[in-house]
XYZ file of C-alpha atoms in Angstrom:
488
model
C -161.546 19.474 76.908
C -158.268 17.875 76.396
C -154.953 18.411 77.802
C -153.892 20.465 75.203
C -156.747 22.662 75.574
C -157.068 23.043 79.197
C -153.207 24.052 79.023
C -153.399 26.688 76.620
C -156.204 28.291 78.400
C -155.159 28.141 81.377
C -151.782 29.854 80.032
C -154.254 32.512 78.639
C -155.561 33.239 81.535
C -152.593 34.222 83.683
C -151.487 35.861 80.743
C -154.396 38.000 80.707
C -154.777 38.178 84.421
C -151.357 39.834 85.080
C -151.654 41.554 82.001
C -148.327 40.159 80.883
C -148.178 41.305 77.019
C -150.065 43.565 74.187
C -151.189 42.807 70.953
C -148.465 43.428 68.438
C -145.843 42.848 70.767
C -142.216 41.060 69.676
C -141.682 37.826 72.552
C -138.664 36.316 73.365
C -139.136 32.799 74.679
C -135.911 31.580 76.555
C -135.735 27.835 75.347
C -133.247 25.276 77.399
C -134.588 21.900 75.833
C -136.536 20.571 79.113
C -140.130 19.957 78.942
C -141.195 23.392 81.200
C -139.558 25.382 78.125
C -140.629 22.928 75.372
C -144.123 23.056 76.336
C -143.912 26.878 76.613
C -142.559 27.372 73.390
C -145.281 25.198 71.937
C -148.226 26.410 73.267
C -147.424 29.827 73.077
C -146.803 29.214 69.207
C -150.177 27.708 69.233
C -151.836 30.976 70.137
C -149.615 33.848 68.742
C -152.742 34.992 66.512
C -154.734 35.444 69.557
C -152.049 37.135 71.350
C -151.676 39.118 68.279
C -147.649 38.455 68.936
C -144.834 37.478 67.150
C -142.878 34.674 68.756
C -138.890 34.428 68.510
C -137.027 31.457 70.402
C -133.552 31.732 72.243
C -131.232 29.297 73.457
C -128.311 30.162 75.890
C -125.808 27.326 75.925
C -123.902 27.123 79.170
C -121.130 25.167 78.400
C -121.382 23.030 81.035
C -121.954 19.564 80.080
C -119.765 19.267 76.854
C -121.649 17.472 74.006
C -124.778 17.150 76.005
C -125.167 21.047 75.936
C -124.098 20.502 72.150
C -127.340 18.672 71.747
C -129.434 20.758 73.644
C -128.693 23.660 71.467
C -129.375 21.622 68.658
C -133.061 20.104 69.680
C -134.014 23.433 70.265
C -132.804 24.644 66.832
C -134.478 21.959 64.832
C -137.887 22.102 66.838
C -137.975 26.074 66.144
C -137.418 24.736 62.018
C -140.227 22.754 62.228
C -142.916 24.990 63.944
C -141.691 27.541 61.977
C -140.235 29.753 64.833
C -137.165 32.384 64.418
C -134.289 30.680 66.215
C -131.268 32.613 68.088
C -128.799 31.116 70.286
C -125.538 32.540 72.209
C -122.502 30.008 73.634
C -121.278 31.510 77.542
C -118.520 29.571 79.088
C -120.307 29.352 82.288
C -117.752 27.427 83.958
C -114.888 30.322 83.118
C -117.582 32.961 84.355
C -118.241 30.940 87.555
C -114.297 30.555 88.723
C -113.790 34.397 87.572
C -116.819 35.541 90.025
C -116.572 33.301 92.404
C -120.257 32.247 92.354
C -122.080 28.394 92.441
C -123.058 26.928 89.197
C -126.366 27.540 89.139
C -125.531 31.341 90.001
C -123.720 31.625 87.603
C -125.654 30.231 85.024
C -128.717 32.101 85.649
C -126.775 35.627 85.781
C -125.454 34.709 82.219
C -128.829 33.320 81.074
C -130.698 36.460 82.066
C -128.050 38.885 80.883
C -127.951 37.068 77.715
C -131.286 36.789 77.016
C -132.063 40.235 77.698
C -129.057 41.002 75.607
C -130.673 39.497 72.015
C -133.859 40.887 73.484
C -132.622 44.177 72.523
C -130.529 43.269 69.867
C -134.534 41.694 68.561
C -136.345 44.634 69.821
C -138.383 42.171 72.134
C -140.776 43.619 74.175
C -140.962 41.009 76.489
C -138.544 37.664 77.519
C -141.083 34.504 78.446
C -139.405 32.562 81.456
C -140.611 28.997 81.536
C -141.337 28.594 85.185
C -143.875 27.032 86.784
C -145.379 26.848 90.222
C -143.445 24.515 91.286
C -140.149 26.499 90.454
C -142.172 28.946 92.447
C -142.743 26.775 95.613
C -138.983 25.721 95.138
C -137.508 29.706 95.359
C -140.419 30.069 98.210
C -138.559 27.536 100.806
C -135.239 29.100 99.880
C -136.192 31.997 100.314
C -137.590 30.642 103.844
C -134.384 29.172 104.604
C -132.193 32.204 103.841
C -134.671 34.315 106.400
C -137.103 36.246 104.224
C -139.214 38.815 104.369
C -142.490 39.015 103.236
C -141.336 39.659 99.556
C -139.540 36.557 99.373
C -142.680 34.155 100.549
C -144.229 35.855 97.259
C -141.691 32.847 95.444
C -141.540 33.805 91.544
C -143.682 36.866 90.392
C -145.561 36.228 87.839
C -144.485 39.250 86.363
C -141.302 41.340 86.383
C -141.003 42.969 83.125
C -139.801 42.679 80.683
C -139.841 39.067 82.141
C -142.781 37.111 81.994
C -143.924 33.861 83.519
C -147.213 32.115 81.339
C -146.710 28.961 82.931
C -146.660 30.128 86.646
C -150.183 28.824 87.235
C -149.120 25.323 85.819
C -147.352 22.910 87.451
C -144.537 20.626 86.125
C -146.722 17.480 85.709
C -149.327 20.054 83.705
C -146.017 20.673 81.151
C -145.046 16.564 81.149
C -148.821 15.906 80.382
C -148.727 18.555 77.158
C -145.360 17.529 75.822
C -146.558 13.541 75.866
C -150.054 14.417 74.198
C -147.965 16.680 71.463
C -145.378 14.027 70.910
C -142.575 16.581 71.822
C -139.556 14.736 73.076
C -137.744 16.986 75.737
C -134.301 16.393 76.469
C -133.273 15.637 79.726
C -130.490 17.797 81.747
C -128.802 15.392 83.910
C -127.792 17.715 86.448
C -131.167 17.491 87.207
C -130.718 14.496 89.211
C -127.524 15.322 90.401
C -127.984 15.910 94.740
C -125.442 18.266 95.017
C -127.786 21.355 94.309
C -130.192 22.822 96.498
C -132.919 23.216 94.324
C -132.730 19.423 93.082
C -132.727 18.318 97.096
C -135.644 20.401 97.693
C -137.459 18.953 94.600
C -136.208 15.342 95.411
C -136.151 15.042 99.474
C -137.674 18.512 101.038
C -141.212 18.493 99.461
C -141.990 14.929 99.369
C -140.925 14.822 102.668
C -143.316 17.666 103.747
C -146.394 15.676 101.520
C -146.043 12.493 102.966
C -145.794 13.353 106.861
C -147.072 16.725 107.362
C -149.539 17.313 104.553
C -151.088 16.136 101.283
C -151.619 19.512 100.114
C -148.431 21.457 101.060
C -148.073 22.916 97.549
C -152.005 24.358 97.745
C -151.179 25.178 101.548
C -147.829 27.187 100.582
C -149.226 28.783 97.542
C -151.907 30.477 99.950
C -148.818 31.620 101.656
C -147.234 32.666 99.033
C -150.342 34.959 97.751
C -151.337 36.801 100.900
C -147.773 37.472 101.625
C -147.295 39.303 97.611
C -150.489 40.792 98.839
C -149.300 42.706 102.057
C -146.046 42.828 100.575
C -147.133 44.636 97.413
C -149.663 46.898 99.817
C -146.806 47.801 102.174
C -144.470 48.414 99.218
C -147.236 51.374 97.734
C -147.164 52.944 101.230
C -143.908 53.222 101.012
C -143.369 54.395 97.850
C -146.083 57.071 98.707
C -144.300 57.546 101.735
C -140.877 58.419 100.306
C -142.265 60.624 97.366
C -143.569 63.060 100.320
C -140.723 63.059 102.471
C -137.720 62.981 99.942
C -136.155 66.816 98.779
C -135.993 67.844 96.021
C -133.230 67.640 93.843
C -131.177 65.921 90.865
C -132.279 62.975 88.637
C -129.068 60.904 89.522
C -129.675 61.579 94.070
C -132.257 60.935 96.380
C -131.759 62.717 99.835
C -134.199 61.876 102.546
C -134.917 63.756 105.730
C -133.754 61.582 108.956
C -136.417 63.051 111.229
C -139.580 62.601 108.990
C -138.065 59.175 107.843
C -137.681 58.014 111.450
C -141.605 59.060 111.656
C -142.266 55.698 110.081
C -142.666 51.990 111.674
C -139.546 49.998 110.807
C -140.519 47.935 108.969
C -141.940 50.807 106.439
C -138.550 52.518 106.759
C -136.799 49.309 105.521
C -139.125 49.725 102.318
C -138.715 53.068 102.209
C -134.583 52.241 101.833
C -135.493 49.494 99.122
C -137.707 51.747 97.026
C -135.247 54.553 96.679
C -132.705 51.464 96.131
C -134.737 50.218 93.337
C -135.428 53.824 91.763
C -132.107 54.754 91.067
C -130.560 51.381 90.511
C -133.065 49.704 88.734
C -132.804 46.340 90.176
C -132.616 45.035 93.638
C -130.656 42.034 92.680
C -127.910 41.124 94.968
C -129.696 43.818 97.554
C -129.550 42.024 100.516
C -131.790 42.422 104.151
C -128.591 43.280 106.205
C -128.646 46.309 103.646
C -132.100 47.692 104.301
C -131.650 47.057 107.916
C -128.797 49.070 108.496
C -130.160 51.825 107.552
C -133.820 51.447 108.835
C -132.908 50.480 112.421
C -130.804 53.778 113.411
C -128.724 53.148 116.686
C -128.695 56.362 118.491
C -124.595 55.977 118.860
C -124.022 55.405 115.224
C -126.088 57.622 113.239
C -122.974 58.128 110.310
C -122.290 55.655 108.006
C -121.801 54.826 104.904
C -122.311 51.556 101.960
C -121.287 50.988 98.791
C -124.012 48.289 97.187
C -123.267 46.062 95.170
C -122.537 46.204 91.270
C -124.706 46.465 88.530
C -124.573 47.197 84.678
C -121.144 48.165 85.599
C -122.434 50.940 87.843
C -122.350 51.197 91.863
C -124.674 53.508 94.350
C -123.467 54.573 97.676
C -125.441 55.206 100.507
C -124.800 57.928 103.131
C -126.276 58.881 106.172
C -125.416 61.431 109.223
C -127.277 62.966 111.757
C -129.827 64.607 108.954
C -130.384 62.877 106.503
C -129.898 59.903 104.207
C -128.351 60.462 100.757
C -128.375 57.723 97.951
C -126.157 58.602 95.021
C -124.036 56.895 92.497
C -120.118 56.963 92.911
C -118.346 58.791 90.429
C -116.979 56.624 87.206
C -114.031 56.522 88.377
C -114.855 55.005 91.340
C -117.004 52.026 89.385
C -114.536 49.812 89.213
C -115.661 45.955 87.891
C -114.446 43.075 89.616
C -112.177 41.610 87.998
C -110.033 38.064 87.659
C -106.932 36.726 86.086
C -105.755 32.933 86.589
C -101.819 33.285 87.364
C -101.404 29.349 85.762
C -97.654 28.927 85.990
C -94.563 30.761 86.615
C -94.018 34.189 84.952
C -94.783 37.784 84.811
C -98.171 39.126 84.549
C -99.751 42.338 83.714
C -102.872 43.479 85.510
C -104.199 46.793 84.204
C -106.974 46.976 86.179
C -104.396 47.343 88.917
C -101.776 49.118 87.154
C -99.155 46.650 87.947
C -97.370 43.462 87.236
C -96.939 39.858 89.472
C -93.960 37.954 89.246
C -94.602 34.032 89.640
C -90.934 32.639 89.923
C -89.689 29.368 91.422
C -86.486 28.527 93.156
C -84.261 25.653 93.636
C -82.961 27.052 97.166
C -83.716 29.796 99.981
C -80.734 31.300 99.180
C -81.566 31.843 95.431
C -84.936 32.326 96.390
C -83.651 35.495 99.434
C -81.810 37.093 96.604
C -84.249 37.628 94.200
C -86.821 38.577 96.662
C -84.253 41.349 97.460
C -84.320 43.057 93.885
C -87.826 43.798 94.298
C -89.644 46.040 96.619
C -92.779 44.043 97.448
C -92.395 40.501 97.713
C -92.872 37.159 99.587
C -91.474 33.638 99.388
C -92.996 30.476 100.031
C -92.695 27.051 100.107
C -93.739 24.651 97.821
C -94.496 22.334 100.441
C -97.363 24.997 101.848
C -98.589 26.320 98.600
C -99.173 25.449 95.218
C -99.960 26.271 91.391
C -102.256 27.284 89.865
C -102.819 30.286 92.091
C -105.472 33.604 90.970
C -105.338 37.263 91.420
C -108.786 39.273 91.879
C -110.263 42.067 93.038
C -110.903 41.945 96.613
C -114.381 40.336 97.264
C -116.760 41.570 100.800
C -116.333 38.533 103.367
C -112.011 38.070 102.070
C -110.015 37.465 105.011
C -106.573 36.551 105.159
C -103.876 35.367 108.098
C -101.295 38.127 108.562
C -97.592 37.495 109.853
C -97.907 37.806 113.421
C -101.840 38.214 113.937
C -101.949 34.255 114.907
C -105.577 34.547 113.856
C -107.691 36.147 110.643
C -108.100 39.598 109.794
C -111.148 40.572 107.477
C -109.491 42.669 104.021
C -111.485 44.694 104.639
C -110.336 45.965 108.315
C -107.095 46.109 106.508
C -108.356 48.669 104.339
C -110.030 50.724 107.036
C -107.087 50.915 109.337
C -104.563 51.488 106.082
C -106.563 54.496 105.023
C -107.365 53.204 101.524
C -110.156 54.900 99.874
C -113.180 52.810 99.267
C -112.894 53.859 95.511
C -109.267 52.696 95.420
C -110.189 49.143 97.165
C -111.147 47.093 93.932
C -107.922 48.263 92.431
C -105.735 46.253 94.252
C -104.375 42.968 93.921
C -105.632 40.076 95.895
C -103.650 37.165 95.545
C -104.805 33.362 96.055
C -104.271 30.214 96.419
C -106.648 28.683 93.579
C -107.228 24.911 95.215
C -108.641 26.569 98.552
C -109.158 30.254 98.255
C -106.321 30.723 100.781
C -105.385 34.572 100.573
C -101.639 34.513 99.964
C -101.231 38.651 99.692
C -103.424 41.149 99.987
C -101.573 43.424 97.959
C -98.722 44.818 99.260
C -100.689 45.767 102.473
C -100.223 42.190 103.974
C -98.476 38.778 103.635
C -99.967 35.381 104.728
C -97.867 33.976 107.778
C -96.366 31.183 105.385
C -94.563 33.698 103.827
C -90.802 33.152 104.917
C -88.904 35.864 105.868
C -85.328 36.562 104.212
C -83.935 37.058 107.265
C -84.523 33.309 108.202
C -81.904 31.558 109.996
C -80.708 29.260 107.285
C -80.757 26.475 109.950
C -84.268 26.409 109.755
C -84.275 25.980 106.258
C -85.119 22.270 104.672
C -82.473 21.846 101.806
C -85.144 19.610 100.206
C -87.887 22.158 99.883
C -88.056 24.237 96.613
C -89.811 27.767 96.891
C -92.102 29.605 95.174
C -91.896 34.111 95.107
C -94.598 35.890 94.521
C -94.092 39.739 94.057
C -95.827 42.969 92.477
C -94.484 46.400 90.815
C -96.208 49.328 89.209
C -97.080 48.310 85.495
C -94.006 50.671 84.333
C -91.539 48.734 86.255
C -89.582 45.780 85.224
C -89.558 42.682 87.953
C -85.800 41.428 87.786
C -86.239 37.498 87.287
């Protein structure tokens, strides 16, 4: 049997094993150029009449290497012409969506990729999106996994199936793909970020594992694969008793709310109350992306001093969940629209006045040739700071406040989490992503957390004038209600 061959049935049978698709079903295969994705797209073409399936190809371009992405759009368009495969593709300006989110490139390039492939998905009436990864991309999410401090559902590494994505080529590994695209003459392009040291995943591909095969052992792939499948096993197994778990103890009650009873919950081992916390996560969110540990834990180990609190999880599909618990019970629900705000960004690139509606208000950007000018017009507005342009400097950002955002106050000497700024402040938790959180854009440096506090650079106007360096220019950066008009 020849490469080709052995390939395609070995992509049958995962397909088959994890029952990944039906006959007459619509698939989506996400296409980057590489030869994981290439092969894929290939082989998968190759056997659409015994799948029964009709195969559509899509292409998210990232933006981020210029002409190069160019090209890789284009490869994949001409290689769907001549196999005869529908062809969509979809530009993102992953760079823009990085800086506005604050997230690494490859973060942000897999949140658009996803969203946008599940996005013509619909618009296709897809059934199901076909992910090119392979076990190695598996092994490679496994150790991150291990180094961000797991759980047993992270050692699992890449499911093979998490519908409506799908992974054929999760039993193959990348020199399986490299072997089918040389033996079909298919030319892959090559991403040169690939070899670029800076990311994780290419370290752990370059250094980690060869490291681990030459001095520890031969077979640590094999040997971290076994891992990998008894801990989906007990994870999977835990995850039913949970599930069964919470259907008997939770009340009854509305569609959008899940209330649990403290005292029958506590019943439970830990670590079954931790899944009991992620499955009643997952049923009313949908998704436990961006659900972190610290979140299941808070709520599954009870201290007997703290027994109220309170968390708003993260985002998603522009909807939020909050969980509550007192002394009997625990309550997940989803906040009230009004209270689902979206984080938001705006780059403040120069001087001027800009209008945030998001916040309801305007900043003011305005420079100054000296204190002086710069005290008076700090005076005809309510909220205000100035600053010198030897401390700070253009372009600077305002945001919605992020989890984690600290700034240094006037007079603290130290840093002061946002967030404690908030509490003691009173502001509502759904008023928090409302207001304005000024930075500086070259080092994230929180300049004014809106008008609740100032960084220390911030000069005061009541500044002895003696302290004052007549060569220093300054910059003021103030905010008013969206009605008002800033006098310049």
């Amino acid at each position: 049997m020849n490469t080709t061959s052995n390939f395609t049935s070995k992509m049958l049978s995962s397909i088959s094993k994890y029952q990944m698709t039906a006959s007459g079903m619509r698939l989506l295969v996400g296409v980057s150029g590489g030869q994981d994705s290439v092969a894929l797209l290939h082989a998968i073409q190759s056997v659409r009449n015994i799948l029964s399936c009709e195969i559509v190809a899509a292409h998210i371009n990232h933006s981020f290497r210029g002409e190069e992405s160019d090209g890789d759009e284009e490869f994949v368009r001409e290689l769907c012409e001549s196999i005869g495969i529908e062809f969509k593709s979809q530009k993102i300006d992953v760079p823009s969506l990085k800086k506005r989110l604050h997230l690494s490139s490859q973060e942000a390039a897999r949140a658009a990729r996803h969203s946008a492939l599940r996005h013509i998905a619909e618009e296709l009436q897809a059934e199901r999106i076909l992910i090119a990864h392979t076990r190695d991309d598996s092994i490679e999410t496994m150790l991150h996994n291990i180094f961000r401090g797991t759980g047993l559902k992270g050692l699992q590494g890449l499911p093979p199936v998490n519908f409506p994505l799908i992974r054929p080529l999760i039993e193959h590994s990348r020199a399986d793909t490299k072997s089918y695209c040389d033996e079909n003459n298919l030319k892959p392009r090559v991403d040169s970020s690939n070899t670029k040291l800076d990311y994780l995943r290419n370290r752990t591909r370059s250094e980690l594992l060869p490291y681990l095969r030459t001095y520890y052992n031969q077979g640590a792939d094999d040997a971290l694969l076994r891992l990998s499948k008894i801990a989906g096993e007990e994870s999977d197994y835990l995850e039913r008793t949970a599930d069964t778990i919470l259907s008997e103890i939770r009340y009854p009650g509305k569609a959008d709310e899940i209330v649990i009873p403290i005292d029958k919950y506590m019943e439970s081992d830990v670590c079954i109350r931790r899944r009991i916390i992620r499955a009643a996560i997952l049923e009313l969110r949908g998704s436990l992306v961006d659900i972190s540990a610290d979140i299941c834990n808070q709520f599954a180990e009870i201290p007997p001093d703290k027994k109220n609190c309170h968390r708003m999880l993260p985002f998603i599909h522009d909807r939020q969940i909050t969980i509550e618990r007192n002394e009997s019970s625990i309550r997940f629900f989803f906040n009230p629209p009004c209270a689902a705000v979206v984080p938001w960004y705006y780059a403040l690139e120069s001087t001027g006045v800009y209008s945030i509606p998001e916040a309801g208000c305007k900043i003011i950007v305005d420079s100054c040739a000296t204190f002086e000018e710069a005290v008076h017009k700090s005076k005809l507005n309510e909220y205000s700071a100035i600053f010198d342009r030897k401390d700070i400097s253009l372009p600077f950002e305002v945001r919605s406040w992020q989890s984690g955002d600290r700034i240094r106050p006037v007079g603290l000497n130290g840093t002061k989490k946002i967030q404690d700024i908030f509490t003691d402040q009173k502001i509502p938790r759904s008023e928090r992503l409302n207001i304005p959180i000024i930075i500086e854009s070259r080092n994230n440096k929180v300049l004014m957390a809106g008008t609740l506090a100032f960084n220390e650079l911030a000069k005061r106007p009541d500044i002895s004038l003696d302290k004052i360096q007549s060569n220093s220019t300054y910059v003021i950066l103030g905010i008013c209600s969206d009605s008002s008009e800033f006098m310049l």
